[in-house]
Coordinates of C-alpha atoms in Angstrom, one line a residue:
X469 CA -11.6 -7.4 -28.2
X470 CA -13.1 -4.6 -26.4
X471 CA -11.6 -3.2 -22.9
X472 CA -14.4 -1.0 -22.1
X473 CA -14.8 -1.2 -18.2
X474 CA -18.3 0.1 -17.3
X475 CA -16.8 0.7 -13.4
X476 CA -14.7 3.7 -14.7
X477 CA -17.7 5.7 -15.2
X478 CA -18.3 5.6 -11.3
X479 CA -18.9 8.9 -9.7
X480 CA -15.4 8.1 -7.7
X481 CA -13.4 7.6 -10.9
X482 CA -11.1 10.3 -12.4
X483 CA -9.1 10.6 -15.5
X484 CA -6.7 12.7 -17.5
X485 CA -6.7 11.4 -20.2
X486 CA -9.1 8.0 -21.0
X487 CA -7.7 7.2 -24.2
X488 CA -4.4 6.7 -22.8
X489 CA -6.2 4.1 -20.0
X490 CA -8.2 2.7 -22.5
X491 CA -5.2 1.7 -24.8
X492 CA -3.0 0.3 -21.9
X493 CA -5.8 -2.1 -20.8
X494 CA -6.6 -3.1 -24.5
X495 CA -2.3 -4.0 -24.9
X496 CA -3.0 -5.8 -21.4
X497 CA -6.1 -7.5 -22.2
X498 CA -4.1 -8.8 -25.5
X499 CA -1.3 -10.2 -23.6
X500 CA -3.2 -12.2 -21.0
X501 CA -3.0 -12.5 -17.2
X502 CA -0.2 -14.3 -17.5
X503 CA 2.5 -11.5 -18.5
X504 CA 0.6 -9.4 -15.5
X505 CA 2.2 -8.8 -12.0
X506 CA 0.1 -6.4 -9.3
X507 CA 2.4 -4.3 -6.9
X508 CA 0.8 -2.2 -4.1
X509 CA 0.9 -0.3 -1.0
X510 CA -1.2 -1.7 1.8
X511 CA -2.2 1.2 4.0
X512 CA -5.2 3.2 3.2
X513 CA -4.5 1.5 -0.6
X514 CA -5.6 -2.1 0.3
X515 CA -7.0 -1.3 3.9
X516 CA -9.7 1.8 3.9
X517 CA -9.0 5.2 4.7
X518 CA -12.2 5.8 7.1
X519 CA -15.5 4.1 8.1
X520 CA -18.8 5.9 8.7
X521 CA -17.0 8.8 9.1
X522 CA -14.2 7.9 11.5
X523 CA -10.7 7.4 10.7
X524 CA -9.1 3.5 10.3
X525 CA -5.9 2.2 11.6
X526 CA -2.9 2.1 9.7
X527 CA -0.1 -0.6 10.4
X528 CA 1.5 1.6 13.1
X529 CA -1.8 2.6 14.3
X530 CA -2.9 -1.0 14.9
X531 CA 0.1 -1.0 17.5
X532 CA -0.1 2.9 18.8
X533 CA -4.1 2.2 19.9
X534 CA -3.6 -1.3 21.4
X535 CA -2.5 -2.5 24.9
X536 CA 0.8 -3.7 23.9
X537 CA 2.6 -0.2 24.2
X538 CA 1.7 2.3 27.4
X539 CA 0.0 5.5 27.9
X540 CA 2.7 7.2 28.0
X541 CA 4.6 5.8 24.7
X542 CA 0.7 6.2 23.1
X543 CA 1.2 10.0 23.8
X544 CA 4.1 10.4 22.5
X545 CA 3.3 8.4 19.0
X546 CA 0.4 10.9 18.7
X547 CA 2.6 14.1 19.3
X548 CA 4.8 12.7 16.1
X549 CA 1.2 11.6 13.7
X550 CA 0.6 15.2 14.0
X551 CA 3.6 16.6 13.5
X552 CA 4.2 15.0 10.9
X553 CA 1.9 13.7 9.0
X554 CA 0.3 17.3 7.8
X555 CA 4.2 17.4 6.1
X556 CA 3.6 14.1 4.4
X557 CA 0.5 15.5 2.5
X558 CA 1.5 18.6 2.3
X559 CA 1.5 19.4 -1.4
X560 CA 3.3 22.5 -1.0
X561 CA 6.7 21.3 0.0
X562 CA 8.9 19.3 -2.2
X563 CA 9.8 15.3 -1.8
X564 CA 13.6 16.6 -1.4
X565 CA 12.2 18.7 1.5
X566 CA 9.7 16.3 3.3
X567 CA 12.4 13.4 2.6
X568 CA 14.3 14.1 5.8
X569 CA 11.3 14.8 7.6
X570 CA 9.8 11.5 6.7
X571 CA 12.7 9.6 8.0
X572 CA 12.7 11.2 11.2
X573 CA 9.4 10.2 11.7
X574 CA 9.7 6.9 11.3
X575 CA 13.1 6.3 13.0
X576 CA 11.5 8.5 16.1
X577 CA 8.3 6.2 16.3
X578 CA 10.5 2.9 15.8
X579 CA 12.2 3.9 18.5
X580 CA 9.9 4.5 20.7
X581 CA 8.2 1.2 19.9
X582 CA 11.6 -1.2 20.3
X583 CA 11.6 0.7 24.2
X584 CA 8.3 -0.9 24.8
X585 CA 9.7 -4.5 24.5
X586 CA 6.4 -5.7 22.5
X587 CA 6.0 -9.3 22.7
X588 CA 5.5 -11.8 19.5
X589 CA 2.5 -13.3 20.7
X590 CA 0.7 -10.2 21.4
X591 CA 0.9 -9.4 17.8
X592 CA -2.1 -11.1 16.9
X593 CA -4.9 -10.2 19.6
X594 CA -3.7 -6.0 18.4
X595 CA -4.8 -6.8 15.0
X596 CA -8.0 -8.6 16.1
X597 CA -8.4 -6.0 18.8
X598 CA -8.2 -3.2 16.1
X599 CA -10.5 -1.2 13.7
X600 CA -8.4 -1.9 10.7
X601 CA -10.5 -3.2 7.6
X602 CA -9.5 -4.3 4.3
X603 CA -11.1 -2.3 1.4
X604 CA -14.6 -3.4 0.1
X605 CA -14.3 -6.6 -2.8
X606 CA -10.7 -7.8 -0.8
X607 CA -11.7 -11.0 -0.8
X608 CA -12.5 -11.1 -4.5
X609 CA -9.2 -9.0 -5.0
X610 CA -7.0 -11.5 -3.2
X611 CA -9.0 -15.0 -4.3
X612 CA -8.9 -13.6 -7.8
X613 CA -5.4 -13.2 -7.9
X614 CA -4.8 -16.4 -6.3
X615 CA -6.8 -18.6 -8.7
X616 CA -5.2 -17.2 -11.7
X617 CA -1.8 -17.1 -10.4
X618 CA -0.9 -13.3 -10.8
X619 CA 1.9 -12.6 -8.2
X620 CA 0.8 -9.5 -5.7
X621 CA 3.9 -7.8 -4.2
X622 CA 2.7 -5.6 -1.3
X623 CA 4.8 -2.7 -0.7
X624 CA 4.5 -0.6 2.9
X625 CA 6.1 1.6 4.6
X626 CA 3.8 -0.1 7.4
X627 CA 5.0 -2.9 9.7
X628 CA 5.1 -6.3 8.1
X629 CA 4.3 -8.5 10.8
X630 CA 1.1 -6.4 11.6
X631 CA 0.5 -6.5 7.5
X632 CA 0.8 -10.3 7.5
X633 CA -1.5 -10.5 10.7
X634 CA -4.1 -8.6 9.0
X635 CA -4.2 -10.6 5.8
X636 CA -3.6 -14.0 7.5
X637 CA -6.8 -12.9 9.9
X638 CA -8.8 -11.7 6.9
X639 CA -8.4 -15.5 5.2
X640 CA -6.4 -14.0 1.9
X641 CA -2.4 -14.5 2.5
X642 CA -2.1 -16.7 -0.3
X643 CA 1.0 -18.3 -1.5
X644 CA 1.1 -16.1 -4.3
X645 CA 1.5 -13.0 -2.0
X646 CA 4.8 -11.5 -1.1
X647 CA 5.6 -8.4 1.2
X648 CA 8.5 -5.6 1.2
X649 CA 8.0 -3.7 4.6
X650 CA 9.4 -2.9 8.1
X651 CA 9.5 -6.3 10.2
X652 CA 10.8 -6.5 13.6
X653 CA 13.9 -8.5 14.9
X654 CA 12.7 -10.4 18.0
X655 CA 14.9 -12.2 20.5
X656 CA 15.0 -15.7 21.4
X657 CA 12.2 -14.7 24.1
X658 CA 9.8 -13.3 22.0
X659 CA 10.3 -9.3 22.8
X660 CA 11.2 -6.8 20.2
X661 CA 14.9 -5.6 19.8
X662 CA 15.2 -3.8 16.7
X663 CA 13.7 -3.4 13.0
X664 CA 15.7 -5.5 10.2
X665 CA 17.3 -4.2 7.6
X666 CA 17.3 -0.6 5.9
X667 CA 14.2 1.5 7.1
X668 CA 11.6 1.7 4.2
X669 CA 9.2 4.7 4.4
X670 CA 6.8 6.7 2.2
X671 CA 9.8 8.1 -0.4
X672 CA 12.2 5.3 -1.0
X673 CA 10.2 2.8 -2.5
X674 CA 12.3 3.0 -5.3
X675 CA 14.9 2.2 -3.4
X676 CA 13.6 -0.8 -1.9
X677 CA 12.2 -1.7 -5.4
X678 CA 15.9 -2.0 -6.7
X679 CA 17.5 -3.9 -3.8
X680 CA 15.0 -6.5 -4.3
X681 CA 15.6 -7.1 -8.2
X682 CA 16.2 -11.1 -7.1
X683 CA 12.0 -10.8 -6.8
X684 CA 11.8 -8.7 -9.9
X685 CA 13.9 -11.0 -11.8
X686 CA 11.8 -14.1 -11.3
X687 CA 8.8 -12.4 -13.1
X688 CA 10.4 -11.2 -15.9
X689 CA 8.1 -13.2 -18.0
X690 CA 5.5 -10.7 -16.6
X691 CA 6.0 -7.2 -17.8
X692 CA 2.7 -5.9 -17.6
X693 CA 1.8 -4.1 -13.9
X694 CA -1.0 -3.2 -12.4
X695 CA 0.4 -0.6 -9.9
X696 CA -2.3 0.7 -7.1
X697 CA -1.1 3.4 -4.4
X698 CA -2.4 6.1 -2.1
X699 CA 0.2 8.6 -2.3
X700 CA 3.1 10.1 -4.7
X701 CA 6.0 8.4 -3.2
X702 CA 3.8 5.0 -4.3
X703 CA 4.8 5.6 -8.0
X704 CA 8.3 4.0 -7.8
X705 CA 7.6 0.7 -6.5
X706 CA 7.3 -0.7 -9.7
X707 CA 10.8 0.6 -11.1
X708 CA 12.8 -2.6 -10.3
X709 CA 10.4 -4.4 -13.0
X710 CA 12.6 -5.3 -15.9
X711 CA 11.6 -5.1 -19.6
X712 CA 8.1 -3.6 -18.8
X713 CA 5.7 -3.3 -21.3
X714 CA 2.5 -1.8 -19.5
X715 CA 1.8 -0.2 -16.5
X716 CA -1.4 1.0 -15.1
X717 CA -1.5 3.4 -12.2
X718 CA -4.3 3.2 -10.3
X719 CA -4.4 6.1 -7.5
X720 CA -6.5 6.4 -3.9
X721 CA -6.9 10.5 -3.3
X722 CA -8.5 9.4 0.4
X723 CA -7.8 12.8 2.1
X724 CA -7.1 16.7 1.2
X725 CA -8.6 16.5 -2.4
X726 CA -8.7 19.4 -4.0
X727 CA -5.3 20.4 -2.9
X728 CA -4.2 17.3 -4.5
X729 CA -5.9 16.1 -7.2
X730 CA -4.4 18.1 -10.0
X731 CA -0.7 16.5 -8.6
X732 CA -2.9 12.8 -8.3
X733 CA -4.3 13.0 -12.2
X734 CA -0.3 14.3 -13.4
X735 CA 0.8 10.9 -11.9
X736 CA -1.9 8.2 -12.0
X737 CA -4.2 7.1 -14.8
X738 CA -6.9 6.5 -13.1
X739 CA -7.7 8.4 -9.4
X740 CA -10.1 6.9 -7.3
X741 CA -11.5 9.8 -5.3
X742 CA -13.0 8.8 -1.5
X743 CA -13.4 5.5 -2.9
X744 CA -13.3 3.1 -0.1
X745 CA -13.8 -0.5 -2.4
X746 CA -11.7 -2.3 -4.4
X747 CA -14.5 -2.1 -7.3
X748 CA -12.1 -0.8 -10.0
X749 CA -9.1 -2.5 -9.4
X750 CA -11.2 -5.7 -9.0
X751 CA -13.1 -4.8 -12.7
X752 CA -9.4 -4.3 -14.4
X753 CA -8.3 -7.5 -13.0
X754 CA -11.7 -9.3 -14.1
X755 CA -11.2 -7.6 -17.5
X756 CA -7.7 -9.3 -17.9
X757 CA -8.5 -12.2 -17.4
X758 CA -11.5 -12.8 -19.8
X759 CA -9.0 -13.6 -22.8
X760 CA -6.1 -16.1 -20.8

């Protein structure tokens, strides 16, 4: 039984150490797609990162370019993006340092967004509205999932109605789909109040991995993870998975690359480098499932 996956020679694909990926997919391959779970981020992991040359929307983008929030509240979401987000890839400072930093980001912008009163039903023309794309082969990724019933736990730091909007209006929220993100309590009327629950953002994943063990404990049966992320603080979300056996790491380097690559290869087996498809995930997956 061979695992030899002739997408990781792509120009796009980079190792540290290919024997180590090779034997992980082989010990996958042998156990079947049944014993495999798939946990991911969504932004700039499952969406892209750019398109002929210009930038694409994040969740909180989605809502910061649309009509639902006003110039003014536009302006000042902008003024935190690039205050802040340099910090978030900066690969100079520590987690421990940007940690704070992170969470004043998003508390600020959340903020800012629950003053705006956004309406419910306004959610849905944003997304349509917007410039967000899912990564190239989603619709195999998704369907393929789908039809062999591997559960895909999406992980973001994002907005999760905007998430759900985006996969509901690209055909592919299946039923074997669940999301841990940021969702937003409405009132009776329809207009935003509040976020729910404990603020998830870029560096407590793990977190958020552990308070959900009621998830993790329903696929105990599937130790095996096929773990896909676009940044460091992505690496935890598979620690609330009991008993694992396997776990591939799968890494997008989209932006800053040589300052970052060295830290990206450390961490994930395989780094996909300015790789805006889905090609190698979707080849691992295929691979898996050859021997059910």
């Amino acid at each position: 039984m061979s695992a030899q996956i002739p997408e990781l020679s792509n120009p796009s694909v980079c190792m540290k150490d290919p024997q180590r990926v090779q034997d992980i997919l082989h010990s996958m391959v042998k156990a079947g797609s049944n014993t495999l779970q798939v946990i991911s981020d969504f932004d700039m992991t499952l969406t892209r990162f750019s398109h002929n040359g210009k930038r694409c929307p994040t969740c909180h983008n989605i809502l910061d370019n649309s009509k639902v929030i006003s110039a003014d509240c536009k302006q000042q979401l902008d003024h935190l993006l690039h205050t802040y987000y340099p910090i978030e890839i900066d690969s100079s400072r520590s987690v421990e340092e940007k940690l704070p930093l992170m969470v004043e980001w998003w508390t600020k912008a959340h903020d800012l967004l629950v003053e705006q009163k956004i309406r419910k039903d306004l959610l849905a023309e944003a997304v349509s509205e917007s410039e967000v794309m899912l990564r190239e082969g989603f619709q195999l990724f998704f369907d393929h999932l789908h039809e062999h019933s591997i559960p895909l736990l999406i992980f973001s730091a994002g907005i999760g109605d905007i998430l759900e909007e985006v996969i509901r209006q690209a055909g592919v929220f299946h039923s074997n789909v669940n999301v841990f993100s940021n969702y937003m309590d409405f009132d009776e009327s329809g207009v935003l109040r509040a976020f729910k629950g404990e603020l998830i953002h870029i560096y407590n994943k793990r977190e958020g991995a552990l308070l959900n063990t009621g998830h993790f404990q329903e696929l105990r049966t599937r130790p095996n993870v096929l773990l896909m992320g676009d940044s460091l603080g992505d690496l935890s979300m598979a620690d609330g998975v009991q008993d694992m056996e396997n776990i591939l790491k799968i890494g997008f380097l989209n932006d800053k690359v040589e300052e970052r690559k060295r830290s990206y290869l450390d961490s994930y087996d395989i780094v996909l480098i300015k790789d805006e498809t889905l090609e190698v995930p979707n080849a691992v997956l295929i691979q898996d499932c050859l021997f059910i």
